Amino acid sequence: MQATTLDGRTIELSADQVAGLRARVRGALLVPGDAGYDDARTVWNAMIERRPALAVRCLGVADVLECVRFAREHGLLVCIKGGGHNIAGLAAADGALMIDLSAMRGVFVHPKQRIAHAQAGCLLGDVDRETQLHGLATALGFVSATGIAGLTLGGGFGYLSRRFGWTSDNVLGMNVVTADARLVRASADENADLFWGLCGGGGNFGVVTGIDYALHPVGPEIVGGIVAWPASEAPAVLELYRTLSESSGPELTLVAILRPAPPAPWLPAAVHGTPIVALLACHSGPLGEAERDVARIKSFGRPVGDVLVRRPYVQLQSLLDATQPKGRRYYWKSEYLPRVDEALCTAAIGHAGRIRSPHSAVIVFQIGDAVARRPSDHSAAGNRDARYVFNVAGAWEHARDDAANVQWARDAWGELKAFSTGGNYVNFLTDDEPPERVRAALGPAVQRLAQVKRRWDPDNVFRTNRNVAPA
Ligand SMILES: Cc1cc2nc3c(=O)[nH]c(=O)nc-3n(C[C@H](O)[C@H](O)[C@H](O)COP(=O)(O)OP(=O)(O)OC[C@H]3O[C@@H](n4cnc5c(N)ncnc54)[C@H](O)[C@@H]3O)c2cc1C
């Protein structure tokens, strides 16, 4: 079998060598042609088609250690699959040994200590489901099928970021298999430099096998959901978004979405496919207060749909899932924003009007507050001046429509980037982004990350990520 080395050469792995690895792991070792191989190599974004030489569905830390040992023995290129949700498809690399963590989805909650230990193959929904049994949660993202590992290693934001900061700010420690095949702990007290780099540095330093999160009382019932209006109301609705997001407390997080209406049951059939503007809200404060705070949204104008109600937090966390299925073609352009002003809203409405697919959207997420409360060098997750994230999110079905949809996203970004802080989110970068965009995403942390890289991965074994070369 042919495989790719770290320096890009193609080598031959003998059947005995592959059988040797198979005997050393408990999870399935999959090669092209095996049942399960295509499932292992396929990532969320259908624009990305890559074929690792072999994939190991690790069942535990020992399997991960064996994979890293084997990769080092043969000088193999390595890729790591958490949730496989990265838009750039970083989980898969041609000719590589894929360390597939998707079978490692255990979550162990310690309610008294308010800590959850999650194996690195967990999806966000796995963690929320278990922590919510105790009325606890950590700050994760908006779509329950996203992997915790990639999200956390890139920083991470979601419904609770205004209260609790980046996802990585909530990490107490990680277990990591290093490039020299050792299992180490990274926390504020142990290997603090590694911990600093893992919290937002894009996963450059090893294979994270487990993450300990600090938990906070949340729900289990909150006020959350979405209200939609016809796109003709967009200027007024975005003004409401701006004023509410500037004036409300951190318990309320708002997201503005401009897109063709999806065929969702909460929207009348006559509206499906027509342009709408929507506000997605999560209020995780006391329920009475929450209902008072969202009343202005619910009573605004004449909505075409309103499912902003009391509901379980864990249900809200999967509300958007159906709009982001695995297997569509996706292309995003994204920036951090310091504020939302009228000119930005006008430009966003204009580009939403030129959307080329029923699945695309222009989205503005609210962050800020707790994100900004920590010093900028607290961890590798910088960009703490950002108050919002905009994402021009192209999504469509067929390869024949690639050019038109990619061009739409690029055109929109070409105008909207003028409103940026200058930073962008490392986890939203597509496959074709140039190195300067990665540097803008990682910001001033880049130099320190290069030093951490030199100590923990001097041979740059872990390079199929937003790579920082060793200093
Ligand atoms: C539909 C959708 C919604 C999203 N919503 C949000 C959101 O609300 N908030 C947010 O912050 N982000 C969001 N994201 C972005 C998300 O954070 C990134 O896509 C992230 O990379 C996904 O993590 P994953 O484990 O699924 O990634 P994968 O594709 O599996 O991996 C991504 C990268 O992380 C590395 N990696 C994965 N696991 C490990 C590990 N265990 N050890 C070391 N490196 C590892 C991989 O090598 C790769 O470089 C969303 C993405 C999608 C597609």
Short mmCIF file of C-alpha atoms and ligand atoms in Angstrom, two decimals:
data_model
loop_
_atom_site.label_atom_id
_atom_site.label_comp_id
_atom_site.label_asym_id
_atom_site.label_seq_id
_atom_site.Cartn_x
_atom_site.Cartn_y
_atom_site.Cartn_z
CA MET A 1 0.00 0.00 0.00
CA GLN A 2 1.21 3.51 -0.81
CA ALA A 3 1.34 6.19 1.85
CA THR A 4 2.59 9.77 2.07
CA THR A 5 5.45 10.79 4.32
CA LEU A 6 5.85 14.00 6.29
CA ASP A 7 8.11 15.41 3.60
CA GLY A 8 5.64 14.56 0.84
CA ARG A 9 7.26 11.43 -0.57
CA THR A 10 5.24 8.36 -1.48
CA ILE A 11 6.39 5.15 0.21
CA GLU A 12 5.24 1.58 0.13
CA LEU A 13 3.89 0.04 3.33
CA SER A 14 3.99 -3.75 3.14
CA ALA A 15 1.01 -5.93 4.03
CA ASP A 16 2.99 -7.15 7.05
CA GLN A 17 3.57 -3.63 8.27
CA VAL A 18 -0.13 -2.80 8.00
CA ALA A 19 -1.02 -6.09 9.69
CA GLY A 20 1.45 -5.19 12.44
CA LEU A 21 -0.43 -1.96 13.17
CA ARG A 22 -3.75 -3.81 13.01
CA ALA A 23 -2.53 -6.15 15.72
CA ARG A 24 -1.42 -3.24 17.90
CA VAL A 25 -4.79 -1.42 18.02
CA ARG A 26 -8.20 -2.43 19.34
CA GLY A 27 -10.18 -0.16 16.98
CA ALA A 28 -10.73 -0.98 13.31
CA LEU A 29 -7.91 -0.28 10.89
CA LEU A 30 -9.51 0.66 7.58
CA VAL A 31 -7.90 0.81 4.15
CA PRO A 32 -9.48 1.75 0.77
CA GLY A 33 -12.08 -0.85 -0.15
CA ASP A 34 -12.90 -1.77 3.47
CA ALA A 35 -16.47 -1.27 4.66
CA GLY A 36 -16.28 1.84 6.84
CA TYR A 37 -13.28 3.37 5.08
CA ASP A 38 -15.39 5.86 3.12
CA ASP A 39 -17.34 6.75 6.21
CA ALA A 40 -14.10 7.42 8.11
CA ARG A 41 -12.57 9.60 5.41
CA THR A 42 -15.70 11.60 4.54
CA VAL A 43 -15.97 15.00 6.16
CA TRP A 44 -18.91 17.36 6.57
CA ASN A 45 -18.08 19.55 3.57
CA ALA A 46 -18.60 17.65 0.30
CA MET A 47 -16.25 20.10 -1.44
CA ILE A 48 -13.42 18.18 0.25
CA GLU A 49 -12.57 14.71 -1.11
CA ARG A 50 -9.40 13.26 0.37
CA ARG A 51 -8.18 9.70 0.69
CA PRO A 52 -5.96 8.80 3.63
CA ALA A 53 -3.83 5.68 3.11
CA LEU A 54 -5.27 4.14 6.24
CA ALA A 55 -7.64 5.18 9.00
CA VAL A 56 -7.66 3.86 12.55
CA ARG A 57 -10.95 4.17 14.44
CA CYS A 58 -9.29 4.51 17.82
CA LEU A 59 -11.15 3.10 20.81
CA GLY A 60 -8.96 4.72 23.42
CA VAL A 61 -5.72 6.48 24.30
CA ALA A 62 -3.67 3.32 23.81
CA ASP A 63 -4.77 3.13 20.18
CA VAL A 64 -3.81 6.77 19.65
CA LEU A 65 -0.37 6.10 21.13
CA GLU A 66 0.11 3.15 18.78
CA CYS A 67 -0.90 5.26 15.77
CA VAL A 68 1.58 7.99 16.63
CA ARG A 69 4.34 5.40 17.23
CA PHE A 70 3.61 3.75 13.88
CA ALA A 71 3.51 7.11 12.07
CA ARG A 72 6.87 8.07 13.57
CA GLU A 73 8.45 4.68 12.73
CA HIS A 74 7.55 5.15 9.06
CA GLY A 75 7.72 8.95 8.87
CA LEU A 76 4.05 9.11 7.84
CA LEU A 77 1.90 12.14 7.38
CA VAL A 78 -0.79 12.17 10.09
CA CYS A 79 -4.28 13.66 10.13
CA ILE A 80 -6.67 13.74 13.06
CA LYS A 81 -10.44 13.46 12.85
CA GLY A 82 -12.56 14.77 15.69
CA GLY A 83 -16.07 15.61 14.51
CA GLY A 84 -14.94 15.99 10.89
CA HIS A 85 -16.83 19.29 10.75
CA ASN A 86 -14.05 21.63 9.73
CA ILE A 87 -15.05 23.62 6.61
CA ALA A 88 -11.55 23.15 5.15
CA GLY A 89 -11.74 19.40 5.74
CA LEU A 90 -8.57 19.43 7.83
CA ALA A 91 -9.49 16.07 9.35
CA ALA A 92 -8.59 14.26 6.10
CA ALA A 93 -5.31 14.27 4.15
CA ASP A 94 -4.35 12.31 1.05
CA GLY A 95 -2.02 9.39 1.76
CA ALA A 96 -1.96 10.05 5.52
CA LEU A 97 -2.53 7.88 8.55
CA MET A 98 -5.87 9.17 9.83
CA ILE A 99 -6.24 9.03 13.60
CA ASP A 100 -10.03 8.88 13.72
CA LEU A 101 -11.39 9.68 17.19
CA SER A 102 -15.05 9.48 16.25
CA ALA A 103 -15.62 6.30 18.28
CA MET A 104 -14.33 7.98 21.48
CA ARG A 105 -17.49 9.75 22.63
CA GLY A 106 -17.65 9.14 26.37
CA VAL A 107 -18.68 12.01 28.66
CA PHE A 108 -18.18 11.76 32.43
CA VAL A 109 -19.80 14.46 34.53
CA HIS A 110 -18.78 15.27 38.11
CA PRO A 111 -21.71 17.46 39.17
CA LYS A 112 -20.36 18.38 42.62
CA GLN A 113 -17.06 19.61 41.20
CA ARG A 114 -18.86 21.00 38.13
CA ILE A 115 -16.46 19.33 35.74
CA ALA A 116 -17.12 17.25 32.62
CA HIS A 117 -14.46 14.99 31.17
CA ALA A 118 -15.18 14.42 27.49
CA GLN A 119 -13.35 12.10 25.14
CA ALA A 120 -12.04 13.95 22.13
CA GLY A 121 -14.36 12.34 19.58
CA CYS A 122 -17.43 13.82 21.25
CA LEU A 123 -19.80 16.05 19.37
CA LEU A 124 -21.19 19.12 21.11
CA GLY A 125 -24.55 17.41 21.58
CA ASP A 126 -22.91 14.52 23.45
CA VAL A 127 -21.53 16.87 26.07
CA ASP A 128 -24.62 19.07 26.45
CA ARG A 129 -26.90 16.05 26.78
CA GLU A 130 -24.92 14.64 29.69
CA THR A 131 -24.15 17.92 31.50
CA GLN A 132 -27.76 19.07 31.20
CA LEU A 133 -28.90 16.06 33.23
CA HIS A 134 -27.42 18.05 36.12
CA GLY A 135 -28.57 21.49 34.95
CA LEU A 136 -24.99 22.30 33.96
CA ALA A 137 -23.31 23.33 30.71
CA THR A 138 -20.08 24.64 29.31
CA ALA A 139 -19.75 27.18 26.49
CA LEU A 140 -20.00 25.24 23.23
CA GLY A 141 -21.20 26.11 19.70
CA PHE A 142 -24.49 26.41 17.80
CA VAL A 143 -24.71 23.09 15.94
CA SER A 144 -24.81 19.88 17.96
CA ALA A 145 -22.99 17.74 15.36
CA THR A 146 -19.79 19.82 15.55
CA GLY A 147 -16.79 18.11 17.16
CA ILE A 148 -15.70 19.42 20.56
CA ALA A 149 -12.00 18.92 19.83
CA GLY A 150 -11.62 21.03 16.70
CA LEU A 151 -13.97 23.68 18.11
CA THR A 152 -12.16 23.95 21.44
CA LEU A 153 -8.67 23.86 19.94
CA GLY A 154 -9.61 26.81 17.73
CA GLY A 155 -11.14 28.82 20.61
CA GLY A 156 -14.86 28.18 20.17
CA PHE A 157 -17.94 30.36 20.68
CA GLY A 158 -21.67 29.82 21.04
CA TYR A 159 -24.82 30.65 22.99
CA LEU A 160 -22.97 31.02 26.30
CA SER A 161 -19.79 32.85 25.23
CA ARG A 162 -20.97 36.24 26.48
CA ARG A 163 -21.25 34.72 29.95
CA PHE A 164 -18.30 32.32 30.03
CA GLY A 165 -15.86 33.36 27.29
CA TRP A 166 -14.32 31.32 24.50
CA THR A 167 -14.91 27.59 24.85
CA SER A 168 -11.20 27.22 25.49
CA ASP A 169 -11.50 29.63 28.46
CA ASN A 170 -13.61 26.92 30.10
CA VAL A 171 -11.05 24.17 29.69
CA LEU A 172 -9.41 22.97 32.90
CA GLY A 173 -7.06 20.50 31.30
CA MET A 174 -6.45 18.23 28.34
CA ASN A 175 -4.86 14.82 27.90
CA VAL A 176 -2.52 14.83 24.95
CA VAL A 177 -0.50 12.26 23.00
CA THR A 178 2.62 14.11 21.93
CA ALA A 179 4.72 13.83 18.78
CA ASP A 180 7.18 11.56 20.63
CA ALA A 181 4.28 9.27 21.59
CA ARG A 182 3.95 10.16 25.26
CA LEU A 183 0.69 10.76 27.10
CA VAL A 184 0.88 14.06 28.98
CA ARG A 185 -1.45 16.34 30.85
CA ALA A 186 -1.77 19.98 29.81
CA SER A 187 -3.29 22.40 32.30
CA ALA A 188 -2.44 25.67 34.05
CA ASP A 189 -0.30 23.64 36.48
CA GLU A 190 1.21 21.00 34.19
CA ASN A 191 2.92 21.78 30.91
CA ALA A 192 1.41 25.25 31.01
CA ASP A 193 3.04 26.29 27.73
CA LEU A 194 1.38 23.40 25.92
CA PHE A 195 -1.95 24.21 27.57
CA TRP A 196 -1.65 27.85 26.52
CA GLY A 197 -1.07 26.80 22.90
CA LEU A 198 -3.80 24.18 22.79
CA CYS A 199 -6.39 26.71 23.98
CA GLY A 200 -7.03 28.39 20.64
CA GLY A 201 -3.84 27.59 18.72
CA GLY A 202 -5.56 25.25 16.26
CA GLY A 203 -4.39 21.88 17.55
CA ASN A 204 -0.79 22.01 16.37
CA PHE A 205 0.87 20.12 19.19
CA GLY A 206 -0.42 16.59 19.57
CA VAL A 207 -3.50 14.41 19.59
CA VAL A 208 -5.86 15.56 22.31
CA THR A 209 -7.60 12.49 23.71
CA GLY A 210 -9.76 14.07 26.41
CA ILE A 211 -10.85 17.52 27.56
CA ASP A 212 -11.98 18.62 31.03
CA TYR A 213 -14.48 21.47 30.96
CA ALA A 214 -15.63 23.72 33.78
CA LEU A 215 -19.42 23.63 34.02
CA HIS A 216 -21.88 26.33 34.99
CA PRO A 217 -25.53 26.20 36.05
CA VAL A 218 -27.59 26.66 32.85
CA GLY A 219 -31.24 25.77 32.34
CA PRO A 220 -32.11 22.98 31.89
CA GLU A 221 -34.97 25.17 30.65
CA ILE A 222 -34.08 28.45 28.98
CA VAL A 223 -35.85 30.87 26.66
CA GLY A 224 -34.56 30.32 23.17
CA GLY A 225 -35.44 29.91 19.53
CA ILE A 226 -35.99 31.97 16.47
CA VAL A 227 -38.30 34.63 15.06
CA ALA A 228 -38.45 35.36 11.31
CA TRP A 229 -39.79 38.23 9.23
CA PRO A 230 -39.94 38.85 5.45
CA ALA A 231 -36.66 40.24 4.10
CA SER A 232 -38.45 43.53 3.39
CA GLU A 233 -38.30 44.09 7.17
CA ALA A 234 -34.53 43.51 7.29
CA PRO A 235 -33.40 47.14 7.88
CA ALA A 236 -35.69 47.50 10.90
CA VAL A 237 -34.96 44.02 12.25
CA LEU A 238 -31.19 44.53 11.99
CA GLU A 239 -31.57 47.87 13.79
CA LEU A 240 -33.45 46.00 16.53
CA TYR A 241 -30.61 43.46 16.56
CA ARG A 242 -28.05 46.22 16.92
CA THR A 243 -29.78 48.06 19.75
CA LEU A 244 -30.74 44.92 21.67
CA SER A 245 -27.34 43.32 21.36
CA GLU A 246 -25.66 46.50 22.57
CA SER A 247 -27.97 47.02 25.52
CA SER A 248 -28.79 43.54 26.82
CA GLY A 249 -26.94 41.63 29.52
CA PRO A 250 -24.68 38.67 28.76
CA GLU A 251 -27.45 36.14 29.50
CA LEU A 252 -28.96 37.06 26.12
CA THR A 253 -27.11 36.09 22.95
CA LEU A 254 -28.51 37.10 19.57
CA VAL A 255 -27.71 35.95 16.07
CA ALA A 256 -29.03 37.68 12.96
CA ILE A 257 -29.60 35.55 9.86
CA LEU A 258 -30.48 36.65 6.32
CA ARG A 259 -31.35 33.80 3.96
CA PRO A 260 -34.07 32.13 1.88
CA ALA A 261 -36.56 30.54 4.29
CA PRO A 262 -35.81 26.85 4.83
CA PRO A 263 -38.71 24.37 4.55
CA ALA A 264 -38.99 24.26 8.33
CA PRO A 265 -42.28 23.19 9.94
CA TRP A 266 -42.47 26.40 11.99
CA LEU A 267 -42.61 28.51 8.81
CA PRO A 268 -45.74 28.53 6.60
CA ALA A 269 -45.25 26.64 3.31
CA ALA A 270 -45.94 29.84 1.35
CA VAL A 271 -42.83 31.39 2.90
CA HIS A 272 -40.45 28.53 2.09
CA GLY A 273 -37.73 29.66 -0.30
CA THR A 274 -38.59 33.34 0.04
CA PRO A 275 -36.01 35.74 1.54
CA ILE A 276 -36.33 36.23 5.27
CA VAL A 277 -34.49 37.91 8.11
CA ALA A 278 -34.43 36.04 11.42
CA LEU A 279 -33.18 36.56 14.96
CA LEU A 280 -31.96 33.50 16.82
CA ALA A 281 -31.90 34.05 20.58
CA CYS A 282 -30.78 32.26 23.69
CA HIS A 283 -31.55 33.77 27.09
CA SER A 284 -30.03 31.59 29.78
CA GLY A 285 -30.99 33.80 32.73
CA PRO A 286 -34.01 33.37 35.06
CA LEU A 287 -37.04 32.46 32.97
CA GLY A 288 -39.24 35.44 33.93
CA GLU A 289 -36.47 37.89 33.18
CA ALA A 290 -35.72 36.04 29.95
CA GLU A 291 -39.31 36.31 28.74
CA ARG A 292 -39.34 40.02 29.52
CA ASP A 293 -36.08 40.55 27.64
CA VAL A 294 -37.16 38.75 24.46
CA ALA A 295 -40.66 40.33 24.44
CA ARG A 296 -39.40 43.15 22.21
CA ILE A 297 -38.34 40.62 19.61
CA LYS A 298 -41.55 38.65 19.70
CA SER A 299 -43.75 41.74 19.43
CA PHE A 300 -41.71 43.37 16.69
CA GLY A 301 -43.44 43.93 13.33
CA ARG A 302 -45.31 41.02 11.78
CA PRO A 303 -43.23 37.85 11.99
CA VAL A 304 -43.83 34.98 9.56
CA GLY A 305 -42.75 32.49 12.21
CA ASP A 306 -41.96 32.54 15.92
CA VAL A 307 -40.55 29.64 17.95
CA LEU A 308 -38.78 31.76 20.56
CA VAL A 309 -40.14 30.01 23.65
CA ARG A 310 -39.24 28.27 26.91
CA ARG A 311 -37.50 25.06 25.90
CA PRO A 312 -34.74 22.73 27.11
CA TYR A 313 -31.29 24.20 26.47
CA VAL A 314 -30.23 20.93 24.91
CA GLN A 315 -33.06 21.26 22.37
CA LEU A 316 -32.03 24.78 21.41
CA GLN A 317 -28.53 23.54 20.85
CA SER A 318 -29.68 21.37 17.95
CA LEU A 319 -32.24 23.81 16.50
CA LEU A 320 -30.00 24.73 13.55
CA ASP A 321 -28.75 21.18 12.84
CA ALA A 322 -31.12 20.48 9.96
CA THR A 323 -29.89 23.56 8.11
CA GLN A 324 -26.26 22.31 8.12
CA PRO A 325 -26.35 18.67 6.97
CA LYS A 326 -23.22 16.69 6.24
CA GLY A 327 -22.72 16.16 2.50
CA ARG A 328 -23.67 19.54 1.07
CA ARG A 329 -21.07 21.75 -0.56
CA TYR A 330 -19.98 24.65 1.63
CA TYR A 331 -17.81 27.74 1.24
CA TRP A 332 -17.51 30.43 3.91
CA LYS A 333 -15.92 33.83 4.33
CA SER A 334 -15.78 35.26 7.80
CA GLU A 335 -14.45 38.16 9.90
CA TYR A 336 -14.65 39.44 13.45
CA LEU A 337 -16.48 42.75 13.90
CA PRO A 338 -16.05 45.44 16.57
CA ARG A 339 -19.66 46.61 16.13
CA VAL A 340 -22.67 46.36 13.87
CA ASP A 341 -23.43 49.64 12.15
CA GLU A 342 -25.91 50.75 9.56
CA ALA A 343 -23.51 50.58 6.61
CA LEU A 344 -22.66 46.98 7.46
CA CYS A 345 -26.34 46.09 7.69
CA THR A 346 -27.06 47.72 4.33
CA ALA A 347 -24.21 45.79 2.69
CA ALA A 348 -25.28 42.52 4.33
CA ILE A 349 -28.87 42.96 3.13
CA GLY A 350 -27.62 43.67 -0.40
CA HIS A 351 -25.52 40.50 -0.51
CA ALA A 352 -28.28 38.40 1.03
CA GLY A 353 -30.46 39.59 -1.85
CA ARG A 354 -27.95 38.10 -4.31
CA ILE A 355 -27.74 34.65 -2.64
CA ARG A 356 -27.40 31.94 -5.30
CA SER A 357 -28.73 28.92 -3.40
CA PRO A 358 -31.71 28.16 -1.12
CA HIS A 359 -29.28 27.03 1.61
CA SER A 360 -26.90 30.01 1.83
CA ALA A 361 -26.99 32.72 4.47
CA VAL A 362 -25.36 35.86 5.78
CA ILE A 363 -25.04 35.50 9.55
CA VAL A 364 -23.93 37.80 12.37
CA PHE A 365 -23.17 36.10 15.71
CA GLN A 366 -22.86 38.08 18.91
CA ILE A 367 -19.89 37.45 21.25
CA GLY A 368 -18.00 39.93 23.48
CA ASP A 369 -18.47 40.45 27.25
CA ALA A 370 -16.76 37.48 29.01
CA VAL A 371 -14.62 36.91 25.91
CA ALA A 372 -13.19 40.42 26.38
CA ARG A 373 -12.70 40.12 30.15
CA ARG A 374 -9.54 38.01 29.98
CA PRO A 375 -6.18 39.48 28.94
CA SER A 376 -5.38 39.17 25.24
CA ASP A 377 -2.51 36.74 25.96
CA HIS A 378 -4.50 34.60 28.41
CA SER A 379 -4.29 31.79 25.85
CA ALA A 380 -3.59 31.40 22.16
CA ALA A 381 -7.25 32.29 21.52
CA GLY A 382 -6.85 36.01 20.90
CA ASN A 383 -9.29 38.34 19.12
CA ARG A 384 -10.80 39.32 22.45
CA ASP A 385 -11.73 42.73 21.02
CA ALA A 386 -14.30 41.07 18.75
CA ARG A 387 -17.94 41.78 19.60
CA TYR A 388 -19.50 39.96 16.65
CA VAL A 389 -18.59 37.37 14.04
CA PHE A 390 -20.02 37.61 10.56
CA ASN A 391 -20.08 34.62 8.30
CA VAL A 392 -20.96 34.65 4.64
CA ALA A 393 -22.07 31.04 4.50
CA GLY A 394 -22.46 29.55 1.03
CA ALA A 395 -24.16 26.13 0.93
CA TRP A 396 -25.44 24.26 -2.13
CA GLU A 397 -26.01 20.79 -3.55
CA HIS A 398 -24.20 20.28 -6.86
CA ALA A 399 -20.63 20.65 -8.08
CA ARG A 400 -21.88 22.40 -11.20
CA ASP A 401 -22.94 25.31 -8.96
CA ASP A 402 -19.55 25.64 -7.21
CA ALA A 403 -18.25 28.61 -9.17
CA ALA A 404 -21.39 30.76 -8.76
CA ASN A 405 -21.72 30.12 -5.04
CA VAL A 406 -18.04 30.56 -4.24
CA GLN A 407 -18.05 33.81 -6.21
CA TRP A 408 -21.09 35.05 -4.28
CA ALA A 409 -19.33 34.43 -0.95
CA ARG A 410 -16.13 36.08 -2.16
CA ASP A 411 -17.99 39.12 -3.49
CA ALA A 412 -19.90 39.56 -0.25
CA TRP A 413 -16.73 39.21 1.80
CA GLY A 414 -14.93 41.64 -0.51
CA GLU A 415 -17.27 44.36 0.69
CA LEU A 416 -18.00 43.23 4.24
CA LYS A 417 -14.35 42.77 5.28
CA ALA A 418 -14.04 46.57 5.44
CA PHE A 419 -15.98 46.33 8.73
CA SER A 420 -13.62 43.79 10.31
CA THR A 421 -11.50 44.16 13.45
CA GLY A 422 -8.72 42.79 11.22
CA GLY A 423 -9.05 39.38 12.84
CA ASN A 424 -10.98 36.32 11.78
CA TYR A 425 -11.91 32.97 13.30
CA VAL A 426 -9.38 30.24 12.62
CA ASN A 427 -12.11 27.57 12.61
CA PHE A 428 -14.09 29.29 9.85
CA LEU A 429 -11.21 29.44 7.34
CA THR A 430 -11.82 27.58 4.09
CA ASP A 431 -9.39 25.39 2.20
CA ASP A 432 -8.15 28.13 -0.12
CA GLU A 433 -7.21 30.80 2.44
CA PRO A 434 -3.68 32.20 2.05
CA PRO A 435 -1.18 32.14 4.96
CA GLU A 436 -1.79 35.81 5.81
CA ARG A 437 -5.41 35.00 6.70
CA VAL A 438 -4.22 32.28 9.09
CA ARG A 439 -1.79 34.78 10.63
CA ALA A 440 -4.63 37.30 10.98
CA ALA A 441 -6.71 34.62 12.70
CA LEU A 442 -4.01 33.64 15.18
CA GLY A 443 -2.82 37.24 15.63
CA PRO A 444 0.05 38.12 17.97
CA ALA A 445 -0.02 34.58 19.43
CA VAL A 446 1.79 33.25 16.35
CA GLN A 447 5.33 33.83 17.64
CA ARG A 448 4.69 32.19 20.99
CA LEU A 449 2.89 29.32 19.26
CA ALA A 450 5.99 28.75 17.13
CA GLN A 451 8.07 28.43 20.32
CA VAL A 452 5.60 26.01 21.88
CA LYS A 453 5.69 24.07 18.62
CA ARG A 454 9.49 23.87 18.75
CA ARG A 455 9.34 22.33 22.21
CA TRP A 456 6.46 19.90 21.66
CA ASP A 457 6.54 19.06 17.94
CA PRO A 458 9.92 20.12 16.51
CA ASP A 459 9.49 17.86 13.44
CA ASN A 460 6.06 19.32 12.70
CA VAL A 461 4.38 15.92 12.79
CA PHE A 462 1.03 17.59 13.41
CA ARG A 463 0.80 19.78 10.33
CA THR A 464 -2.60 19.04 8.79
CA ASN A 465 -4.14 21.94 10.66
CA ARG A 466 -3.73 25.72 10.52
CA ASN A 467 -0.08 25.01 10.80
CA VAL A 468 2.42 27.00 12.82
CA ALA A 469 5.95 25.95 11.94
CA PRO A 470 8.41 25.44 14.83
CA ALA A 471 10.43 28.60 15.61
C1 LIG B 1 -22.17 23.50 10.75
C2 LIG B 1 -21.05 24.07 11.57
C3 LIG B 1 -21.34 24.86 12.64
C4 LIG B 1 -20.30 25.40 13.39
N1 LIG B 1 -20.61 26.19 14.46
C5 LIG B 1 -19.62 26.66 15.23
C6 LIG B 1 -19.92 27.41 16.40
O1 LIG B 1 -21.06 27.63 16.74
N2 LIG B 1 -18.89 27.86 17.15
C7 LIG B 1 -17.60 27.62 16.81
O2 LIG B 1 -16.71 28.05 17.54
N3 LIG B 1 -17.28 26.93 15.71
C8 LIG B 1 -18.27 26.44 14.92
N4 LIG B 1 -17.96 25.73 13.81
C9 LIG B 1 -16.56 25.59 13.42
C10 LIG B 1 -15.93 24.45 14.16
O3 LIG B 1 -15.43 24.92 15.39
C11 LIG B 1 -14.78 23.88 13.33
O4 LIG B 1 -15.30 23.39 12.14
C12 LIG B 1 -14.03 22.78 14.07
O5 LIG B 1 -12.82 22.54 13.38
C13 LIG B 1 -14.83 21.51 14.15
O6 LIG B 1 -14.21 20.58 14.97
P1 LIG B 1 -14.21 19.03 14.57
O7 LIG B 1 -13.61 18.27 15.69
O8 LIG B 1 -15.57 18.65 14.11
O9 LIG B 1 -13.20 19.14 13.35
P2 LIG B 1 -12.36 18.14 12.48
O10 LIG B 1 -12.72 18.46 11.07
O11 LIG B 1 -12.44 16.74 12.92
O12 LIG B 1 -10.89 18.68 12.79
C14 LIG B 1 -10.58 20.03 12.61
C15 LIG B 1 -9.14 20.32 12.98
O13 LIG B 1 -8.94 20.05 14.35
C16 LIG B 1 -7.91 19.10 14.53
N5 LIG B 1 -8.30 18.16 15.56
C17 LIG B 1 -9.51 17.57 15.66
N6 LIG B 1 -9.51 16.77 16.73
C18 LIG B 1 -8.30 16.87 17.29
C19 LIG B 1 -7.69 16.29 18.42
N7 LIG B 1 -8.37 15.44 19.19
N8 LIG B 1 -6.41 16.60 18.72
C20 LIG B 1 -5.73 17.47 17.95
N9 LIG B 1 -6.24 18.05 16.86
C21 LIG B 1 -7.52 17.75 16.54
C22 LIG B 1 -7.78 18.39 13.21
O14 LIG B 1 -6.47 17.94 13.01
C23 LIG B 1 -8.12 19.47 12.24
O15 LIG B 1 -6.98 20.25 11.97
C24 LIG B 1 -18.97 25.15 13.05
C25 LIG B 1 -18.68 24.34 11.97
C26 LIG B 1 -19.71 23.80 11.23
C27 LIG B 1 -19.39 22.96 10.04
#
